[in-house]
PDB file of C-alpha atoms in Angstrom:
ATOM      1  CA  MET M   1     -18.763  36.705 -32.076  1.00  0.00           C
ATOM      2  CA  LYS M   2     -19.066  37.729 -28.428  1.00  0.00           C
ATOM      3  CA  LEU M   3     -19.871  41.275 -27.414  1.00  0.00           C
ATOM      4  CA  ARG M   4     -16.790  42.841 -25.869  1.00  0.00           C
ATOM      5  CA  ALA M   5     -16.919  45.423 -23.101  1.00  0.00           C
ATOM      6  CA  LEU M   6     -14.582  48.331 -23.748  1.00  0.00           C
ATOM      7  CA  PHE M   7     -12.533  50.164 -21.190  1.00  0.00           C
ATOM      8  CA  GLY M   8     -10.032  52.991 -21.472  1.00  0.00           C
ATOM      9  CA  ALA M   9      -7.004  53.841 -19.426  1.00  0.00           C
ATOM     10  CA  THR M  10      -8.988  54.894 -16.347  1.00  0.00           C
ATOM     11  CA  ALA M  11     -11.891  52.529 -16.731  1.00  0.00           C
ATOM     12  CA  VAL M  12     -11.065  50.379 -13.713  1.00  0.00           C
ATOM     13  CA  ALA M  13     -12.245  53.219 -11.488  1.00  0.00           C
ATOM     14  CA  VAL M  14     -14.729  54.994 -13.754  1.00  0.00           C
ATOM     15  CA  GLY M  15     -16.400  52.060 -15.475  1.00  0.00           C
ATOM     16  CA  ALA M  16     -16.380  49.387 -12.815  1.00  0.00           C
ATOM     17  CA  ALA M  17     -20.178  49.271 -12.765  1.00  0.00           C
ATOM     18  CA  MET M  18     -20.116  47.940 -16.327  1.00  0.00           C
ATOM     19  CA  ILE M  19     -18.561  44.650 -15.216  1.00  0.00           C
ATOM     20  CA  THR M  20     -20.685  41.869 -13.780  1.00  0.00           C
ATOM     21  CA  MET M  21     -18.694  40.203 -11.041  1.00  0.00           C
ATOM     22  CA  PRO M  22     -19.660  37.640  -8.375  1.00  0.00           C
ATOM     23  CA  ALA M  23     -20.085  39.028  -4.858  1.00  0.00           C
ATOM     24  CA  LEU M  24     -17.209  38.306  -2.525  1.00  0.00           C
ATOM     25  CA  ALA M  25     -18.110  36.429   0.644  1.00  0.00           C
ATOM     26  CA  ALA M  26     -17.072  38.087   3.907  1.00  0.00           C
ATOM     27  CA  PRO M  27     -14.309  36.193   5.725  1.00  0.00           C
ATOM     28  CA  ALA M  28     -15.454  34.072   8.648  1.00  0.00           C
ATOM     29  CA  ALA M  29     -14.785  35.697  12.015  1.00  0.00           C
ATOM     30  CA  SER M  30     -13.186  32.550  13.369  1.00  0.00           C
ATOM     31  CA  ALA M  31     -10.861  32.003  10.437  1.00  0.00           C
ATOM     32  CA  ALA M  32      -7.279  31.552  11.572  1.00  0.00           C
ATOM     33  CA  PRO M  33      -4.614  33.668   9.859  1.00  0.00           C
ATOM     34  CA  ARG M  34      -2.837  31.835   7.072  1.00  0.00           C
ATOM     35  CA  ALA M  35       0.767  30.905   7.732  1.00  0.00           C
ATOM     36  CA  PRO M  36       3.206  32.486   5.296  1.00  0.00           C
ATOM     37  CA  GLN M  37       4.398  30.171   2.536  1.00  0.00           C
ATOM     38  CA  ALA M  38       8.065  29.444   2.158  1.00  0.00           C
ATOM     39  CA  ALA M  39       9.731  31.091  -0.816  1.00  0.00           C
ATOM     40  CA  ALA M  40      10.191  28.681  -3.705  1.00  0.00           C
ATOM     41  CA  VAL M  41      13.605  30.114  -4.561  1.00  0.00           C
ATOM     42  CA  SER M  42      16.150  31.724  -2.283  1.00  0.00           C
ATOM     43  CA  GLN M  43      16.819  35.291  -3.282  1.00  0.00           C
ATOM     44  CA  GLY M  44      20.290  36.222  -4.325  1.00  0.00           C
ATOM     45  CA  VAL M  45      21.954  39.237  -5.865  1.00  0.00           C
ATOM     46  CA  GLY M  46      19.926  40.492  -8.823  1.00  0.00           C
ATOM     47  CA  GLN M  47      17.139  37.995  -8.245  1.00  0.00           C
ATOM     48  CA  SER M  48      13.459  38.798  -7.813  1.00  0.00           C
ATOM     49  CA  ASP M  49      10.856  37.179  -5.564  1.00  0.00           C
ATOM     50  CA  ASN M  50       9.638  34.975  -8.412  1.00  0.00           C
ATOM     51  CA  GLY M  51      13.069  33.552  -9.159  1.00  0.00           C
ATOM     52  CA  VAL M  52      13.708  35.635 -12.304  1.00  0.00           C
ATOM     53  CA  SER M  53      17.143  37.195 -12.317  1.00  0.00           C
ATOM     54  CA  SER M  54      17.547  40.907 -13.007  1.00  0.00           C
ATOM     55  CA  THR M  55      21.121  40.370 -14.162  1.00  0.00           C
ATOM     56  CA  ALA M  56      21.632  41.501 -17.764  1.00  0.00           C
ATOM     57  CA  LEU M  57      22.392  38.730 -20.258  1.00  0.00           C
ATOM     58  CA  SER M  58      24.385  38.931 -23.434  1.00  0.00           C
ATOM     59  CA  THR M  59      22.216  39.648 -26.463  1.00  0.00           C
ATOM     60  CA  TRP M  60      22.467  41.183 -29.901  1.00  0.00           C
ATOM     61  CA  GLN M  61      21.840  44.900 -30.364  1.00  0.00           C
ATOM     62  CA  THR M  62      19.825  46.972 -32.835  1.00  0.00           C
ATOM     63  CA  ASN M  63      20.841  50.174 -34.604  1.00  0.00           C
ATOM     64  CA  GLY M  64      17.498  51.853 -33.896  1.00  0.00           C
ATOM     65  CA  ILE M  65      14.559  52.031 -31.510  1.00  0.00           C
ATOM     66  CA  VAL M  66      12.758  48.863 -30.406  1.00  0.00           C
ATOM     67  CA  PHE M  67       9.017  49.423 -29.981  1.00  0.00           C
ATOM     68  CA  ALA M  68       7.645  45.888 -29.646  1.00  0.00           C
ATOM     69  CA  MET M  69       8.569  42.434 -28.381  1.00  0.00           C
ATOM     70  CA  ALA M  70       6.780  39.072 -28.394  1.00  0.00           C
ATOM     71  CA  TYR M  71       7.872  35.644 -27.163  1.00  0.00           C
ATOM     72  CA  ALA M  72       7.087  32.087 -28.257  1.00  0.00           C
ATOM     73  CA  ASN M  73       8.834  28.726 -27.930  1.00  0.00           C
ATOM     74  CA  GLY M  74      12.216  30.051 -26.852  1.00  0.00           C
ATOM     75  CA  VAL M  75      12.304  32.855 -29.412  1.00  0.00           C
ATOM     76  CA  LEU M  76      12.084  36.589 -28.753  1.00  0.00           C
ATOM     77  CA  TYR M  77      10.683  38.594 -31.669  1.00  0.00           C
ATOM     78  CA  VAL M  78      11.670  42.258 -31.749  1.00  0.00           C
ATOM     79  CA  GLY M  79      10.184  45.048 -33.845  1.00  0.00           C
ATOM     80  CA  GLY M  80      11.040  48.711 -34.226  1.00  0.00           C
ATOM     81  CA  GLN M  81      12.696  51.273 -36.463  1.00  0.00           C
ATOM     82  CA  PHE M  82      16.046  49.508 -36.800  1.00  0.00           C
ATOM     83  CA  THR M  83      17.604  48.425 -40.081  1.00  0.00           C
ATOM     84  CA  SER M  84      20.364  46.182 -38.736  1.00  0.00           C
ATOM     85  CA  VAL M  85      21.462  44.200 -35.695  1.00  0.00           C
ATOM     86  CA  ARG M  86      24.951  43.454 -34.374  1.00  0.00           C
ATOM     87  CA  PRO M  87      26.658  41.131 -31.861  1.00  0.00           C
ATOM     88  CA  PRO M  88      26.860  41.903 -28.136  1.00  0.00           C
ATOM     89  CA  GLY M  89      29.398  44.593 -27.276  1.00  0.00           C
ATOM     90  CA  ASP M  90      30.112  45.538 -30.873  1.00  0.00           C
ATOM     91  CA  PRO M  91      30.084  49.309 -31.454  1.00  0.00           C
ATOM     92  CA  LEU M  92      27.665  50.814 -33.954  1.00  0.00           C
ATOM     93  CA  GLY M  93      28.774  50.021 -37.493  1.00  0.00           C
ATOM     94  CA  THR M  94      30.645  46.838 -36.538  1.00  0.00           C
ATOM     95  CA  GLY M  95      29.378  43.352 -37.349  1.00  0.00           C
ATOM     96  CA  GLU M  96      26.078  44.720 -38.660  1.00  0.00           C
ATOM     97  CA  VAL M  97      23.565  42.239 -40.105  1.00  0.00           C
ATOM     98  CA  ALA M  98      20.656  43.702 -42.095  1.00  0.00           C
ATOM     99  CA  ARG M  99      17.197  43.365 -40.527  1.00  0.00           C
ATOM    100  CA  SER M 100      14.355  45.592 -41.686  1.00  0.00           C
ATOM    101  CA  TYR M 101      12.259  46.515 -38.641  1.00  0.00           C
ATOM    102  CA  LEU M 102      11.957  42.909 -37.417  1.00  0.00           C
ATOM    103  CA  ALA M 103      14.355  40.315 -35.980  1.00  0.00           C
ATOM    104  CA  ALA M 104      14.317  37.156 -33.867  1.00  0.00           C
ATOM    105  CA  PHE M 105      16.699  36.105 -31.100  1.00  0.00           C
ATOM    106  CA  ASN M 106      17.242  32.990 -29.032  1.00  0.00           C
ATOM    107  CA  SER M 107      15.786  33.879 -25.639  1.00  0.00           C
ATOM    108  CA  THR M 108      18.378  31.792 -23.777  1.00  0.00           C
ATOM    109  CA  THR M 109      21.594  32.767 -25.555  1.00  0.00           C
ATOM    110  CA  GLY M 110      20.549  36.118 -27.034  1.00  0.00           C
ATOM    111  CA  ALA M 111      21.910  35.041 -30.421  1.00  0.00           C
ATOM    112  CA  LEU M 112      20.381  36.206 -33.689  1.00  0.00           C
ATOM    113  CA  ILE M 113      18.231  33.564 -35.406  1.00  0.00           C
ATOM    114  CA  THR M 114      19.549  33.866 -38.932  1.00  0.00           C
ATOM    115  CA  SER M 115      16.796  31.792 -40.556  1.00  0.00           C
ATOM    116  CA  PHE M 116      14.150  34.358 -39.584  1.00  0.00           C
ATOM    117  CA  ASN M 117      14.540  37.344 -41.890  1.00  0.00           C
ATOM    118  CA  PRO M 118      11.326  38.842 -43.294  1.00  0.00           C
ATOM    119  CA  VAL M 119      12.039  42.000 -45.265  1.00  0.00           C
ATOM    120  CA  LEU M 120       9.585  44.790 -44.479  1.00  0.00           C
ATOM    121  CA  THR M 121       9.699  47.873 -46.684  1.00  0.00           C
ATOM    122  CA  ASN M 122       8.019  51.260 -46.927  1.00  0.00           C
ATOM    123  CA  VAL M 123       7.729  51.787 -50.665  1.00  0.00           C
ATOM    124  CA  SER M 124       5.117  54.546 -50.376  1.00  0.00           C
ATOM    125  CA  GLY M 125       7.409  56.653 -48.192  1.00  0.00           C
ATOM    126  CA  GLN M 126       5.190  56.996 -45.120  1.00  0.00           C
ATOM    127  CA  ALA M 127       6.676  58.890 -42.178  1.00  0.00           C
ATOM    128  CA  ASN M 128       8.402  56.988 -39.363  1.00  0.00           C
ATOM    129  CA  PRO M 129       8.348  53.497 -40.893  1.00  0.00           C
ATOM    130  CA  GLY M 130       8.786  50.496 -38.637  1.00  0.00           C
ATOM    131  CA  VAL M 131       7.114  47.750 -36.623  1.00  0.00           C
ATOM    132  CA  TYR M 132       5.265  49.107 -33.586  1.00  0.00           C
ATOM    133  CA  SER M 133       3.352  46.065 -32.348  1.00  0.00           C
ATOM    134  CA  LEU M 134       3.786  42.294 -32.262  1.00  0.00           C
ATOM    135  CA  ALA M 135       1.698  39.356 -31.058  1.00  0.00           C
ATOM    136  CA  VAL M 136       2.091  35.601 -31.463  1.00  0.00           C
ATOM    137  CA  SER M 137      -0.824  33.238 -32.081  1.00  0.00           C
ATOM    138  CA  PRO M 138      -1.629  30.819 -29.217  1.00  0.00           C
ATOM    139  CA  ASP M 139      -0.173  27.888 -31.177  1.00  0.00           C
ATOM    140  CA  GLY M 140       3.092  29.797 -31.707  1.00  0.00           C
ATOM    141  CA  LYS M 141       2.971  29.391 -35.476  1.00  0.00           C
ATOM    142  CA  THR M 142       2.124  32.938 -36.530  1.00  0.00           C
ATOM    143  CA  LEU M 143       3.618  36.308 -35.652  1.00  0.00           C
ATOM    144  CA  TYR M 144       1.269  39.240 -36.235  1.00  0.00           C
ATOM    145  CA  ALA M 145       2.991  42.569 -36.901  1.00  0.00           C
ATOM    146  CA  GLY M 146       1.538  46.048 -37.039  1.00  0.00           C
ATOM    147  CA  GLY M 147       3.215  49.331 -37.805  1.00  0.00           C
ATOM    148  CA  THR M 148       4.054  51.589 -40.726  1.00  0.00           C
ATOM    149  CA  PHE M 149       5.068  49.508 -43.767  1.00  0.00           C
ATOM    150  CA  ASP M 150       3.510  48.429 -47.037  1.00  0.00           C
ATOM    151  CA  HIS M 151       5.363  45.327 -48.222  1.00  0.00           C
ATOM    152  CA  VAL M 152       6.781  42.130 -46.717  1.00  0.00           C
ATOM    153  CA  ASN M 153       9.164  40.140 -48.910  1.00  0.00           C
ATOM    154  CA  GLY M 154       7.836  42.127 -51.862  1.00  0.00           C
ATOM    155  CA  ALA M 155       4.162  41.254 -51.234  1.00  0.00           C
ATOM    156  CA  TYR M 156       1.701  44.044 -50.456  1.00  0.00           C
ATOM    157  CA  HIS M 157       0.824  44.279 -46.755  1.00  0.00           C
ATOM    158  CA  ASP M 158      -0.565  47.636 -45.676  1.00  0.00           C
ATOM    159  CA  ASN M 159       0.560  48.255 -42.062  1.00  0.00           C
ATOM    160  CA  LEU M 160      -0.440  44.712 -41.018  1.00  0.00           C
ATOM    161  CA  ALA M 161       1.089  41.314 -41.692  1.00  0.00           C
ATOM    162  CA  ALA M 162       1.125  37.740 -40.439  1.00  0.00           C
ATOM    163  CA  ILE M 163       4.479  35.988 -40.613  1.00  0.00           C
ATOM    164  CA  SER M 164       5.240  32.301 -40.226  1.00  0.00           C
ATOM    165  CA  THR M 165       7.477  31.751 -37.216  1.00  0.00           C
ATOM    166  CA  ALA M 166       8.856  28.630 -38.899  1.00  0.00           C
ATOM    167  CA  THR M 167       9.919  30.199 -42.193  1.00  0.00           C
ATOM    168  CA  GLY M 168       9.892  33.959 -41.655  1.00  0.00           C
ATOM    169  CA  ALA M 169       7.704  34.349 -44.739  1.00  0.00           C
ATOM    170  CA  PRO M 170       4.449  36.337 -44.779  1.00  0.00           C
ATOM    171  CA  THR M 171       1.224  34.355 -44.949  1.00  0.00           C
ATOM    172  CA  SER M 172      -1.774  35.169 -47.140  1.00  0.00           C
ATOM    173  CA  TRP M 173      -3.357  37.068 -44.203  1.00  0.00           C
ATOM    174  CA  ALA M 174      -3.477  40.613 -45.527  1.00  0.00           C
ATOM    175  CA  PRO M 175      -6.051  42.993 -44.053  1.00  0.00           C
ATOM    176  CA  SER M 176      -5.090  46.621 -44.628  1.00  0.00           C
ATOM    177  CA  ALA M 177      -5.160  49.640 -42.339  1.00  0.00           C
ATOM    178  CA  THR M 178      -5.056  53.207 -43.615  1.00  0.00           C
ATOM    179  CA  ALA M 179      -2.420  54.382 -41.106  1.00  0.00           C
ATOM    180  CA  LYS M 180      -0.027  53.167 -38.421  1.00  0.00           C
ATOM    181  CA  VAL M 181      -1.036  50.163 -36.328  1.00  0.00           C
ATOM    182  CA  ASP M 182       0.269  50.661 -32.787  1.00  0.00           C
ATOM    183  CA  ALA M 183      -1.266  47.640 -31.069  1.00  0.00           C
ATOM    184  CA  VAL M 184      -2.076  44.023 -31.898  1.00  0.00           C
ATOM    185  CA  ALA M 185      -3.576  41.415 -29.574  1.00  0.00           C
ATOM    186  CA  VAL M 186      -4.798  37.893 -30.306  1.00  0.00           C
ATOM    187  CA  SER M 187      -7.783  36.279 -28.602  1.00  0.00           C
ATOM    188  CA  PRO M 188      -7.127  33.165 -26.459  1.00  0.00           C
ATOM    189  CA  SER M 189      -8.640  30.982 -29.177  1.00  0.00           C
ATOM    190  CA  GLY M 190      -6.499  32.589 -31.860  1.00  0.00           C
ATOM    191  CA  GLY M 191      -9.597  33.279 -33.934  1.00  0.00           C
ATOM    192  CA  GLN M 192      -9.728  37.055 -33.507  1.00  0.00           C
ATOM    193  CA  ILE M 193      -6.960  39.607 -33.943  1.00  0.00           C
ATOM    194  CA  TYR M 194      -7.665  43.021 -32.404  1.00  0.00           C
ATOM    195  CA  ILE M 195      -5.800  46.076 -33.635  1.00  0.00           C
ATOM    196  CA  GLY M 196      -5.454  49.661 -32.506  1.00  0.00           C
ATOM    197  CA  GLY M 197      -3.653  52.667 -33.892  1.00  0.00           C
ATOM    198  CA  ASN M 198      -4.072  55.874 -35.829  1.00  0.00           C
ATOM    199  CA  PHE M 199      -6.119  54.475 -38.720  1.00  0.00           C
ATOM    200  CA  SER M 200      -9.625  55.416 -39.872  1.00  0.00           C
ATOM    201  CA  HIS M 201     -10.423  52.378 -42.051  1.00  0.00           C
ATOM    202  CA  VAL M 202      -9.632  48.658 -42.171  1.00  0.00           C
ATOM    203  CA  ASP M 203     -10.130  46.934 -45.515  1.00  0.00           C
ATOM    204  CA  GLY M 204     -11.902  50.046 -46.770  1.00  0.00           C
ATOM    205  CA  VAL M 205     -14.520  49.992 -43.989  1.00  0.00           C
ATOM    206  CA  ALA M 206     -14.693  52.698 -41.301  1.00  0.00           C
ATOM    207  CA  ARG M 207     -12.869  51.678 -38.141  1.00  0.00           C
ATOM    208  CA  THR M 208     -11.920  54.629 -35.972  1.00  0.00           C
ATOM    209  CA  TYR M 209      -8.668  53.762 -34.222  1.00  0.00           C
ATOM    210  CA  ALA M 210      -9.680  50.162 -33.332  1.00  0.00           C
ATOM    211  CA  GLY M 211     -10.996  47.115 -35.138  1.00  0.00           C
ATOM    212  CA  ALA M 212     -10.762  43.351 -35.448  1.00  0.00           C
ATOM    213  CA  VAL M 213     -10.195  40.727 -38.098  1.00  0.00           C
ATOM    214  CA  ASP M 214     -10.268  36.958 -37.907  1.00  0.00           C
ATOM    215  CA  SER M 215      -7.379  34.564 -38.429  1.00  0.00           C
ATOM    216  CA  SER M 216      -8.374  34.225 -42.104  1.00  0.00           C
ATOM    217  CA  GLY M 217      -8.097  37.981 -42.602  1.00  0.00           C
ATOM    218  CA  ASN M 218     -11.814  38.772 -42.700  1.00  0.00           C
ATOM    219  CA  LEU M 219     -13.026  42.001 -41.132  1.00  0.00           C
ATOM    220  CA  LEU M 220     -15.160  41.459 -38.017  1.00  0.00           C
ATOM    221  CA  PRO M 221     -18.119  43.629 -36.887  1.00  0.00           C
ATOM    222  CA  TRP M 222     -16.348  44.698 -33.656  1.00  0.00           C
ATOM    223  CA  ALA M 223     -16.182  48.457 -34.176  1.00  0.00           C
ATOM    224  CA  PRO M 224     -15.841  50.749 -31.165  1.00  0.00           C
ATOM    225  CA  VAL M 225     -15.778  54.422 -32.112  1.00  0.00           C
ATOM    226  CA  LEU M 226     -12.961  56.333 -30.429  1.00  0.00           C
ATOM    227  CA  ASN M 227     -11.951  59.936 -30.899  1.00  0.00           C
ATOM    228  CA  SER M 228      -8.183  59.448 -30.974  1.00  0.00           C
ATOM    229  CA  THR M 229      -5.301  57.001 -31.194  1.00  0.00           C
ATOM    230  CA  VAL M 230      -5.177  53.611 -29.475  1.00  0.00           C
ATOM    231  CA  TYR M 231      -1.628  52.740 -28.420  1.00  0.00           C
ATOM    232  CA  THR M 232      -2.119  49.472 -26.568  1.00  0.00           C
ATOM    233  CA  LEU M 233      -4.740  46.773 -26.071  1.00  0.00           C
ATOM    234  CA  ALA M 234      -5.160  43.377 -24.456  1.00  0.00           C
ATOM    235  CA  VAL M 235      -7.713  40.564 -24.507  1.00  0.00           C
ATOM    236  CA  ALA M 236      -8.937  39.105 -21.219  1.00  0.00           C
ATOM    237  CA  PRO M 237      -7.865  35.475 -20.635  1.00  0.00           C
ATOM    238  CA  ASN M 238     -11.519  34.368 -20.647  1.00  0.00           C
ATOM    239  CA  ASP M 239     -12.083  36.175 -23.969  1.00  0.00           C
ATOM    240  CA  SER M 240     -14.805  38.388 -22.426  1.00  0.00           C
ATOM    241  CA  GLN M 241     -13.280  41.844 -22.827  1.00  0.00           C
ATOM    242  CA  VAL M 242     -10.822  43.905 -24.810  1.00  0.00           C
ATOM    243  CA  VAL M 243      -8.994  46.540 -22.782  1.00  0.00           C
ATOM    244  CA  LEU M 244      -7.887  49.652 -24.675  1.00  0.00           C
ATOM    245  CA  GLY M 245      -5.387  52.328 -23.753  1.00  0.00           C
ATOM    246  CA  GLY M 246      -4.318  55.416 -25.636  1.00  0.00           C
ATOM    247  CA  TYR M 247      -4.884  59.088 -26.294  1.00  0.00           C
ATOM    248  CA  PHE M 248      -8.677  59.002 -26.630  1.00  0.00           C
ATOM    249  CA  GLN M 249     -11.258  60.773 -24.477  1.00  0.00           C
ATOM    250  CA  THR M 250     -14.473  59.076 -25.656  1.00  0.00           C
ATOM    251  CA  ILE M 251     -15.665  55.606 -26.675  1.00  0.00           C
ATOM    252  CA  ASN M 252     -18.932  55.411 -28.601  1.00  0.00           C
ATOM    253  CA  GLY M 253     -19.631  58.994 -27.598  1.00  0.00           C
ATOM    254  CA  VAL M 254     -19.268  58.305 -23.867  1.00  0.00           C
ATOM    255  CA  SER M 255     -16.558  60.083 -21.873  1.00  0.00           C
ATOM    256  CA  GLN M 256     -13.698  57.656 -21.199  1.00  0.00           C
ATOM    257  CA  ASN M 257     -10.389  59.397 -20.805  1.00  0.00           C
TER     258      ASN M 257
END
């Protein structure tokens, strides 16, 4: 397990000295200015510089808030506090199809993928149930979900679950968090899953607002100590750092707002 450097929301400015980076060579005085490159795609109405259109496409709707999205292999996974979805343009209460906090849509057509229908429930009656974070494994086979729930398809999953993208069924991966999980991120290798939120323990072991488990569900020793909620996190592409953002003011006792 590599040692991860931790940074908060303002760490780029405050904690830059913590990062070892190669020195940048000064540009040669005789270097000629680079000619501008031709745009790969001609811009049109509603089109950005990178060729992605800003024109809205037809897609299904939800009957509640969407807090998280993740994409893999032409599928958009959506999580939130909704309990049903409905076709494009249909008013609330028309054409509703039950979906409990999680749904999948074709990213090209916007259509609901009917074969993906995990049922997440909140049997214990926690406040504000729903899915607040989603991340897909690098191989696209597993969708990791975090939030406020305690069962998936009737099996016990305490605020965390791994769901097969092929079948929509939960896997045996079942670490537990004591409160809402607001953020999930997977390492580039897929071997580590980092989580953040409002919890104090993971699998019965103290983890103050952030922790990590492996792809088999085992708790990892990565254990930064924060003084308040983590709402978002990301893993560097080279797997060298985990970047944290949230409502905290200290990490491991050091001021990091």
